[in-house]
Structure formats: C-alpha cells, structure tokens
Amino acid sequence: MMIKIVRHGQKHLALLTALVAMLVAQPLVGHRSVPGGAVADAVLSAICLYMILIIFGQGWEQRAALALILPAIASNFGVYVLPRGVHTVCEVAYHCFMVAFLGLTVAVILRDLFAKSVISGDDVIGAICGYLLVGLVWANLYTLTYLLVPGTFAVSPDIAWRLGEWHQRRALFDYLSFATLMTLGYGDITPIGPPAFTLTWLEVMFGQFYMAVVVAQLVGLKLAQALTRGGPEAK
C-alpha cells in the first residue's frame, strides 16, 4: 500500500534544515560516545524516511526506496550490536545501500523538477536539497572506496586520526565530497590512485552539470511564469 502524507508548501525547507543540521552535528557529537553516535544515526535514519514520504510520489517508488534504506539502517546499527570482526562488512553494506538510496532520491528530484510547468519557492529549495544529496552520494562512494582500497587517498597527518572512527571517517569524506563538488580542493585529503581518481572527476563533472542544467530549468520556468502573469503586454 502506498504511503501517503499531506504535502505542505514547506516540505523541502524542513528537509534542507534537517540535512544541514545533521551535517553540522554529526562530526561534533557522533564520535563522543556510543549513545551519542546511535542518536546521530537515528536522526539520519529519520531524515531518510522523511525523504521517502515527501519525494517519492508513486507506490512502487516508495517500496523501492524502502527496500534500499531499511537494509542501510540495519547495517548501520549492526555496527553497534554485532561483533567487531564484522563491522567492516556492516559499513560496506551500509554505504552501498546509501549510495543506491540517495542516488535514486536525486534522480526522482530531478525528474519531478523537469516535469514542472510552474515553479515555487519550495521547489527551488528542493533543488538545493538535491545538490546536497549529490554530495552525500559521493561522500558514501569515497568512504566505500577507502574501506575497500585504503591506499587510494593521501591524508594530512593532522586529520589522519579521523579515519579510525566510524562517524569521524564519514564526516571527513563528507568534507572531501563537498570540497570536490565545489571544486575547492584544499589538498588536506586527496585521491592518489584509482578508483578515487575516477570518482573525483565524475563528481566535479556531475556537480557542474547539475548547477548548469537545474539553474537553467529554474530560470526558464520563472521567465515563463512571468510572461504568463504579464499577459500580452509582457511579451
């Protein structure tokens, strides 16, 4: 049965607020204690479930999203309850499912945006949410790459200690992803071999494509709305 929710005009604003708050809070509290980490992961899980409710409009889309996020949540909390020897397996599974879930979410956001004939302020915020989610897709890809091929990144000694803890490592690759997405390149963590090389240039290319195409779509829709409201005199 399709999950239904009353869709308010500020649904994407709530999502954007939650995403930013989560990205800010996770590296500050997630590593301090096991309960703190569990709470941070519970908040992330709640945000993902909220995304299913507001972004996926069709029943089959919601079922597909649930089929991806539920194993991700289970793998995430497996790190807390399973023996240490299987933690890496749980982390690899978590990042694989998160890449698939977040990638599907971005695809649906873009599809819905390009299908619109009228744009609202909340739709613009939704496009910003999509941009943040693109960064999180690649952050999970970078973390997965590090787990499988550790020598593919060079990390400054000042921040290398962050790779040893679950939440700090995720926060570090979030930082790498958004720095790459914005083409900043501070050099404190850099790819030094495949497949990190390929992931990096793909993220830069996709980020530029996202900005160019999405902004063009938003501007085009706003111009069309202005012409429609203005009538013949505006043409």
mmCIF file of C-alpha atoms in Angstrom:
data_model
loop_
_atom_site.group_PDB
_atom_site.id
_atom_site.type_symbol
_atom_site.label_atom_id
_atom_site.label_comp_id
_atom_site.label_asym_id
_atom_site.label_seq_id
_atom_site.Cartn_x
_atom_site.Cartn_y
_atom_site.Cartn_z
ATOM 1 C CA MET A 1 0.000 0.000 0.000
ATOM 2 C CA MET A 2 1.306 3.439 -0.903
ATOM 3 C CA ILE A 3 2.418 5.625 1.980
ATOM 4 C CA LYS A 4 0.600 8.972 1.921
ATOM 5 C CA ILE A 5 1.417 12.248 3.566
ATOM 6 C CA VAL A 6 -0.128 15.683 3.452
ATOM 7 C CA ARG A 7 2.284 17.733 1.347
ATOM 8 C CA HIS A 8 2.806 21.196 2.679
ATOM 9 C CA GLY A 9 4.455 24.073 0.845
ATOM 10 C CA GLN A 10 7.466 23.962 3.164
ATOM 11 C CA LYS A 11 8.298 20.255 2.901
ATOM 12 C CA HIS A 12 11.684 20.842 1.243
ATOM 13 C CA LEU A 13 12.546 23.625 3.670
ATOM 14 C CA ALA A 14 12.128 21.161 6.534
ATOM 15 C CA LEU A 15 14.329 18.647 4.695
ATOM 16 C CA LEU A 16 17.029 21.230 3.973
ATOM 17 C CA THR A 17 17.057 22.342 7.609
ATOM 18 C CA ALA A 18 17.353 18.740 8.803
ATOM 19 C CA LEU A 19 20.141 17.903 6.330
ATOM 20 C CA VAL A 20 22.236 20.932 7.259
ATOM 21 C CA ALA A 21 21.705 20.340 10.981
ATOM 22 C CA MET A 22 22.698 16.689 10.596
ATOM 23 C CA LEU A 23 25.838 17.517 8.603
ATOM 24 C CA VAL A 24 26.883 20.074 11.213
ATOM 25 C CA ALA A 25 26.077 17.953 14.267
ATOM 26 C CA GLN A 26 27.340 14.521 13.226
ATOM 27 C CA PRO A 27 31.093 15.248 13.376
ATOM 28 C CA LEU A 28 30.619 17.104 16.672
ATOM 29 C CA VAL A 29 28.642 14.538 18.669
ATOM 30 C CA GLY A 30 28.693 11.230 16.802
ATOM 31 C CA HIS A 31 32.136 10.120 17.967
ATOM 32 C CA ARG A 32 31.932 11.236 21.601
ATOM 33 C CA SER A 33 30.053 8.212 22.934
ATOM 34 C CA VAL A 34 28.193 5.139 21.743
ATOM 35 C CA PRO A 35 24.787 6.604 22.745
ATOM 36 C CA GLY A 36 25.661 9.875 21.003
ATOM 37 C CA GLY A 37 26.584 8.018 17.828
ATOM 38 C CA ALA A 38 23.403 5.949 17.978
ATOM 39 C CA VAL A 39 21.287 9.095 18.356
ATOM 40 C CA ALA A 40 23.050 10.745 15.407
ATOM 41 C CA ASP A 41 22.428 7.670 13.263
ATOM 42 C CA ALA A 42 18.793 7.500 14.402
ATOM 43 C CA VAL A 43 18.328 11.119 13.287
ATOM 44 C CA LEU A 44 19.881 10.324 9.901
ATOM 45 C CA SER A 45 17.546 7.333 9.548
ATOM 46 C CA ALA A 46 14.544 9.535 10.369
ATOM 47 C CA ILE A 47 15.624 12.074 7.733
ATOM 48 C CA CYS A 48 15.872 9.318 5.122
ATOM 49 C CA LEU A 49 12.392 8.048 5.994
ATOM 50 C CA TYR A 50 11.066 11.615 5.752
ATOM 51 C CA MET A 51 12.619 11.864 2.271
ATOM 52 C CA ILE A 52 10.636 8.805 1.234
ATOM 53 C CA LEU A 53 7.417 10.459 2.373
ATOM 54 C CA ILE A 54 7.901 13.797 0.626
ATOM 55 C CA ILE A 55 9.893 12.925 -2.513
ATOM 56 C CA PHE A 56 8.678 9.556 -3.753
ATOM 57 C CA GLY A 57 5.148 10.029 -5.051
ATOM 58 C CA GLN A 58 4.344 6.617 -6.519
ATOM 59 C CA GLY A 59 3.748 3.458 -4.523
ATOM 60 C CA TRP A 60 6.403 1.452 -6.366
ATOM 61 C CA GLU A 61 8.923 4.264 -5.849
ATOM 62 C CA GLN A 62 8.306 4.284 -2.117
ATOM 63 C CA ARG A 63 8.610 0.495 -1.961
ATOM 64 C CA ALA A 64 11.881 0.607 -3.900
ATOM 65 C CA ALA A 65 13.224 3.350 -1.617
ATOM 66 C CA LEU A 66 12.224 1.378 1.489
ATOM 67 C CA ALA A 67 13.906 -1.722 0.066
ATOM 68 C CA LEU A 68 17.146 0.274 -0.089
ATOM 69 C CA ILE A 69 17.008 2.309 3.108
ATOM 70 C CA LEU A 70 15.882 -0.430 5.510
ATOM 71 C CA PRO A 71 18.979 -2.608 4.867
ATOM 72 C CA ALA A 72 21.108 0.539 5.178
ATOM 73 C CA ILE A 73 19.596 1.310 8.587
ATOM 74 C CA ALA A 74 20.025 -2.314 9.700
ATOM 75 C CA SER A 75 23.670 -2.331 8.569
ATOM 76 C CA ASN A 76 24.284 0.978 10.303
ATOM 77 C CA PHE A 77 23.023 -0.224 13.661
ATOM 78 C CA GLY A 78 24.762 -3.551 13.134
ATOM 79 C CA VAL A 79 27.973 -1.683 13.938
ATOM 80 C CA TYR A 80 26.640 -1.139 17.468
ATOM 81 C CA VAL A 81 25.330 -4.630 18.223
ATOM 82 C CA LEU A 82 27.429 -7.076 16.204
ATOM 83 C CA PRO A 83 30.972 -8.306 16.985
ATOM 84 C CA ARG A 84 33.805 -6.030 15.934
ATOM 85 C CA GLY A 85 35.009 -8.584 13.409
ATOM 86 C CA VAL A 86 32.028 -7.933 11.138
ATOM 87 C CA HIS A 87 31.963 -4.133 11.467
ATOM 88 C CA THR A 88 33.698 -3.612 8.134
ATOM 89 C CA VAL A 89 31.121 -5.812 6.402
ATOM 90 C CA CYS A 90 28.330 -3.755 8.003
ATOM 91 C CA GLU A 91 29.980 -0.497 6.926
ATOM 92 C CA VAL A 92 30.459 -1.677 3.329
ATOM 93 C CA ALA A 93 26.819 -2.799 3.156
ATOM 94 C CA TYR A 94 25.651 0.485 4.689
ATOM 95 C CA HIS A 95 27.499 2.651 2.174
ATOM 96 C CA CYS A 96 26.399 0.501 -0.793
ATOM 97 C CA PHE A 97 22.726 0.810 0.144
ATOM 98 C CA MET A 98 23.067 4.526 0.936
ATOM 99 C CA VAL A 99 24.624 5.232 -2.469
ATOM 100 C CA ALA A 100 21.701 3.462 -4.149
ATOM 101 C CA PHE A 101 19.053 5.159 -1.984
ATOM 102 C CA LEU A 102 20.476 8.674 -2.259
ATOM 103 C CA GLY A 103 21.126 8.257 -5.974
ATOM 104 C CA LEU A 104 17.509 7.210 -6.530
ATOM 105 C CA THR A 105 16.348 10.194 -4.461
ATOM 106 C CA VAL A 106 18.374 12.650 -6.566
ATOM 107 C CA ALA A 107 17.040 11.079 -9.760
ATOM 108 C CA VAL A 108 13.424 11.490 -8.597
ATOM 109 C CA ILE A 109 14.030 15.103 -7.515
ATOM 110 C CA LEU A 110 15.465 15.943 -10.936
ATOM 111 C CA ARG A 111 12.700 14.100 -12.782
ATOM 112 C CA ASP A 112 9.989 15.947 -10.869
ATOM 113 C CA LEU A 113 11.733 19.282 -11.340
ATOM 114 C CA PHE A 114 11.988 18.870 -15.107
ATOM 115 C CA ALA A 115 8.327 17.802 -15.297
ATOM 116 C CA LYS A 116 7.063 21.000 -13.660
ATOM 117 C CA SER A 117 5.453 23.823 -15.594
ATOM 118 C CA VAL A 118 5.077 26.070 -12.529
ATOM 119 C CA ILE A 119 7.869 26.590 -10.002
ATOM 120 C CA SER A 120 7.505 27.589 -6.365
ATOM 121 C CA GLY A 121 9.989 28.710 -3.738
ATOM 122 C CA ASP A 122 9.859 25.275 -2.121
ATOM 123 C CA ASP A 123 10.772 23.694 -5.460
ATOM 124 C CA VAL A 124 13.904 25.842 -5.540
ATOM 125 C CA ILE A 125 14.765 24.642 -2.041
ATOM 126 C CA GLY A 126 14.135 21.087 -3.260
ATOM 127 C CA ALA A 127 16.754 21.611 -5.965
ATOM 128 C CA ILE A 128 19.207 22.743 -3.261
ATOM 129 C CA CYS A 129 18.379 19.596 -1.265
ATOM 130 C CA GLY A 130 19.171 17.577 -4.375
ATOM 131 C CA TYR A 131 22.553 19.281 -4.624
ATOM 132 C CA LEU A 132 23.353 18.381 -1.008
ATOM 133 C CA LEU A 133 22.264 14.805 -1.636
ATOM 134 C CA VAL A 134 24.595 14.606 -4.641
ATOM 135 C CA GLY A 135 27.438 15.495 -2.272
ATOM 136 C CA LEU A 136 26.310 12.764 0.130
ATOM 137 C CA VAL A 137 26.176 10.197 -2.681
ATOM 138 C CA TRP A 138 29.828 10.818 -3.444
ATOM 139 C CA ALA A 139 30.749 11.002 0.230
ATOM 140 C CA ASN A 140 29.445 7.457 0.627
ATOM 141 C CA LEU A 141 31.288 6.397 -2.526
ATOM 142 C CA TYR A 142 34.548 7.840 -1.182
ATOM 143 C CA THR A 143 34.073 6.130 2.175
ATOM 144 C CA LEU A 144 33.290 2.846 0.462
ATOM 145 C CA THR A 145 36.400 3.232 -1.687
ATOM 146 C CA TYR A 146 38.528 3.879 1.389
ATOM 147 C CA LEU A 147 37.172 0.750 3.093
ATOM 148 C CA LEU A 148 37.900 -1.424 0.063
ATOM 149 C CA VAL A 149 41.076 0.279 -1.235
ATOM 150 C CA PRO A 150 42.602 2.213 1.716
ATOM 151 C CA GLY A 151 45.695 3.388 -0.162
ATOM 152 C CA THR A 152 43.757 5.366 -2.738
ATOM 153 C CA PHE A 153 43.689 8.564 -0.615
ATOM 154 C CA ALA A 154 46.503 10.673 0.825
ATOM 155 C CA VAL A 155 45.503 12.317 4.094
ATOM 156 C CA SER A 156 47.319 15.066 6.010
ATOM 157 C CA PRO A 157 48.771 13.778 9.312
ATOM 158 C CA ASP A 158 46.810 16.497 11.126
ATOM 159 C CA ILE A 159 43.490 14.860 10.212
ATOM 160 C CA ALA A 160 44.512 11.239 9.568
ATOM 161 C CA TRP A 161 43.326 10.206 13.030
ATOM 162 C CA ARG A 162 39.753 10.806 11.920
ATOM 163 C CA LEU A 163 39.889 7.760 9.661
ATOM 164 C CA GLY A 164 39.927 5.425 12.656
ATOM 165 C CA GLU A 165 36.434 6.196 13.934
ATOM 166 C CA TRP A 166 33.113 5.444 12.204
ATOM 167 C CA HIS A 167 31.483 8.887 12.466
ATOM 168 C CA GLN A 168 34.661 10.914 12.075
ATOM 169 C CA ARG A 169 35.514 8.974 8.913
ATOM 170 C CA ARG A 170 32.094 9.647 7.434
ATOM 171 C CA ALA A 171 32.378 13.343 8.321
ATOM 172 C CA LEU A 172 35.835 13.518 6.734
ATOM 173 C CA PHE A 173 34.599 12.109 3.438
ATOM 174 C CA ASP A 174 31.539 14.387 3.591
ATOM 175 C CA TYR A 175 34.046 17.238 3.747
ATOM 176 C CA LEU A 176 36.054 15.825 0.834
ATOM 177 C CA SER A 177 32.931 15.377 -1.242
ATOM 178 C CA PHE A 178 31.573 18.893 -0.792
ATOM 179 C CA ALA A 179 35.023 20.427 -1.304
ATOM 180 C CA THR A 180 35.294 18.463 -4.553
ATOM 181 C CA LEU A 181 31.742 19.286 -5.602
ATOM 182 C CA MET A 182 32.524 22.991 -5.225
ATOM 183 C CA THR A 183 35.973 22.471 -6.875
ATOM 184 C CA LEU A 184 37.775 23.937 -3.848
ATOM 185 C CA GLY A 185 40.495 21.307 -3.429
ATOM 186 C CA TYR A 186 42.215 22.242 -0.156
ATOM 187 C CA GLY A 187 44.723 19.408 -0.528
ATOM 188 C CA ASP A 188 44.471 18.028 3.021
ATOM 189 C CA ILE A 189 42.840 14.868 1.666
ATOM 190 C CA THR A 190 43.414 13.949 -1.964
ATOM 191 C CA PRO A 191 42.965 10.948 -4.275
ATOM 192 C CA ILE A 192 46.269 9.326 -5.234
ATOM 193 C CA GLY A 193 45.065 6.356 -7.238
ATOM 194 C CA PRO A 194 42.146 4.599 -8.864
ATOM 195 C CA PRO A 195 39.223 4.370 -8.342
ATOM 196 C CA ALA A 196 39.344 7.629 -6.360
ATOM 197 C CA PHE A 197 40.666 9.485 -9.426
ATOM 198 C CA THR A 198 37.628 8.464 -11.448
ATOM 199 C CA LEU A 199 35.162 9.264 -8.662
ATOM 200 C CA THR A 200 36.673 12.735 -8.237
ATOM 201 C CA TRP A 201 36.396 13.873 -11.840
ATOM 202 C CA LEU A 202 32.939 12.320 -12.123
ATOM 203 C CA GLU A 203 31.764 14.329 -9.115
ATOM 204 C CA VAL A 204 33.179 17.576 -10.478
ATOM 205 C CA MET A 205 31.575 16.961 -13.857
ATOM 206 C CA PHE A 206 28.204 15.976 -12.378
ATOM 207 C CA GLY A 207 28.235 18.927 -9.974
ATOM 208 C CA GLN A 208 28.811 21.405 -12.796
ATOM 209 C CA PHE A 209 26.163 19.700 -14.923
ATOM 210 C CA TYR A 210 23.691 19.821 -12.030
ATOM 211 C CA MET A 211 24.216 23.527 -11.441
ATOM 212 C CA ALA A 212 24.045 24.475 -15.115
ATOM 213 C CA VAL A 213 21.014 22.393 -16.058
ATOM 214 C CA VAL A 214 18.982 22.890 -12.878
ATOM 215 C CA VAL A 215 19.576 26.645 -12.759
ATOM 216 C CA ALA A 216 18.641 26.906 -16.449
ATOM 217 C CA GLN A 217 15.419 24.980 -15.757
ATOM 218 C CA LEU A 218 14.511 27.168 -12.774
ATOM 219 C CA VAL A 219 15.222 30.399 -14.644
ATOM 220 C CA GLY A 220 13.256 29.204 -17.667
ATOM 221 C CA LEU A 221 10.233 28.321 -15.548
ATOM 222 C CA LYS A 222 10.328 31.651 -13.701
ATOM 223 C CA LEU A 223 10.503 33.555 -17.003
ATOM 224 C CA ALA A 224 7.590 31.537 -18.383
ATOM 225 C CA GLN A 225 5.544 32.285 -15.266
ATOM 226 C CA ALA A 226 6.369 35.995 -15.507
ATOM 227 C CA LEU A 227 5.276 36.100 -19.147
ATOM 228 C CA THR A 228 2.065 34.222 -18.314
ATOM 229 C CA ARG A 229 1.184 36.614 -15.496
ATOM 230 C CA GLY A 230 2.062 39.662 -17.560
ATOM 231 C CA GLY A 231 -0.177 38.719 -20.473
ATOM 232 C CA PRO A 232 0.358 40.044 -23.994
ATOM 233 C CA GLU A 233 1.936 43.271 -22.740
ATOM 234 C CA ALA A 234 4.835 41.323 -21.197
ATOM 235 C CA LYS A 235 5.739 39.614 -24.462
#
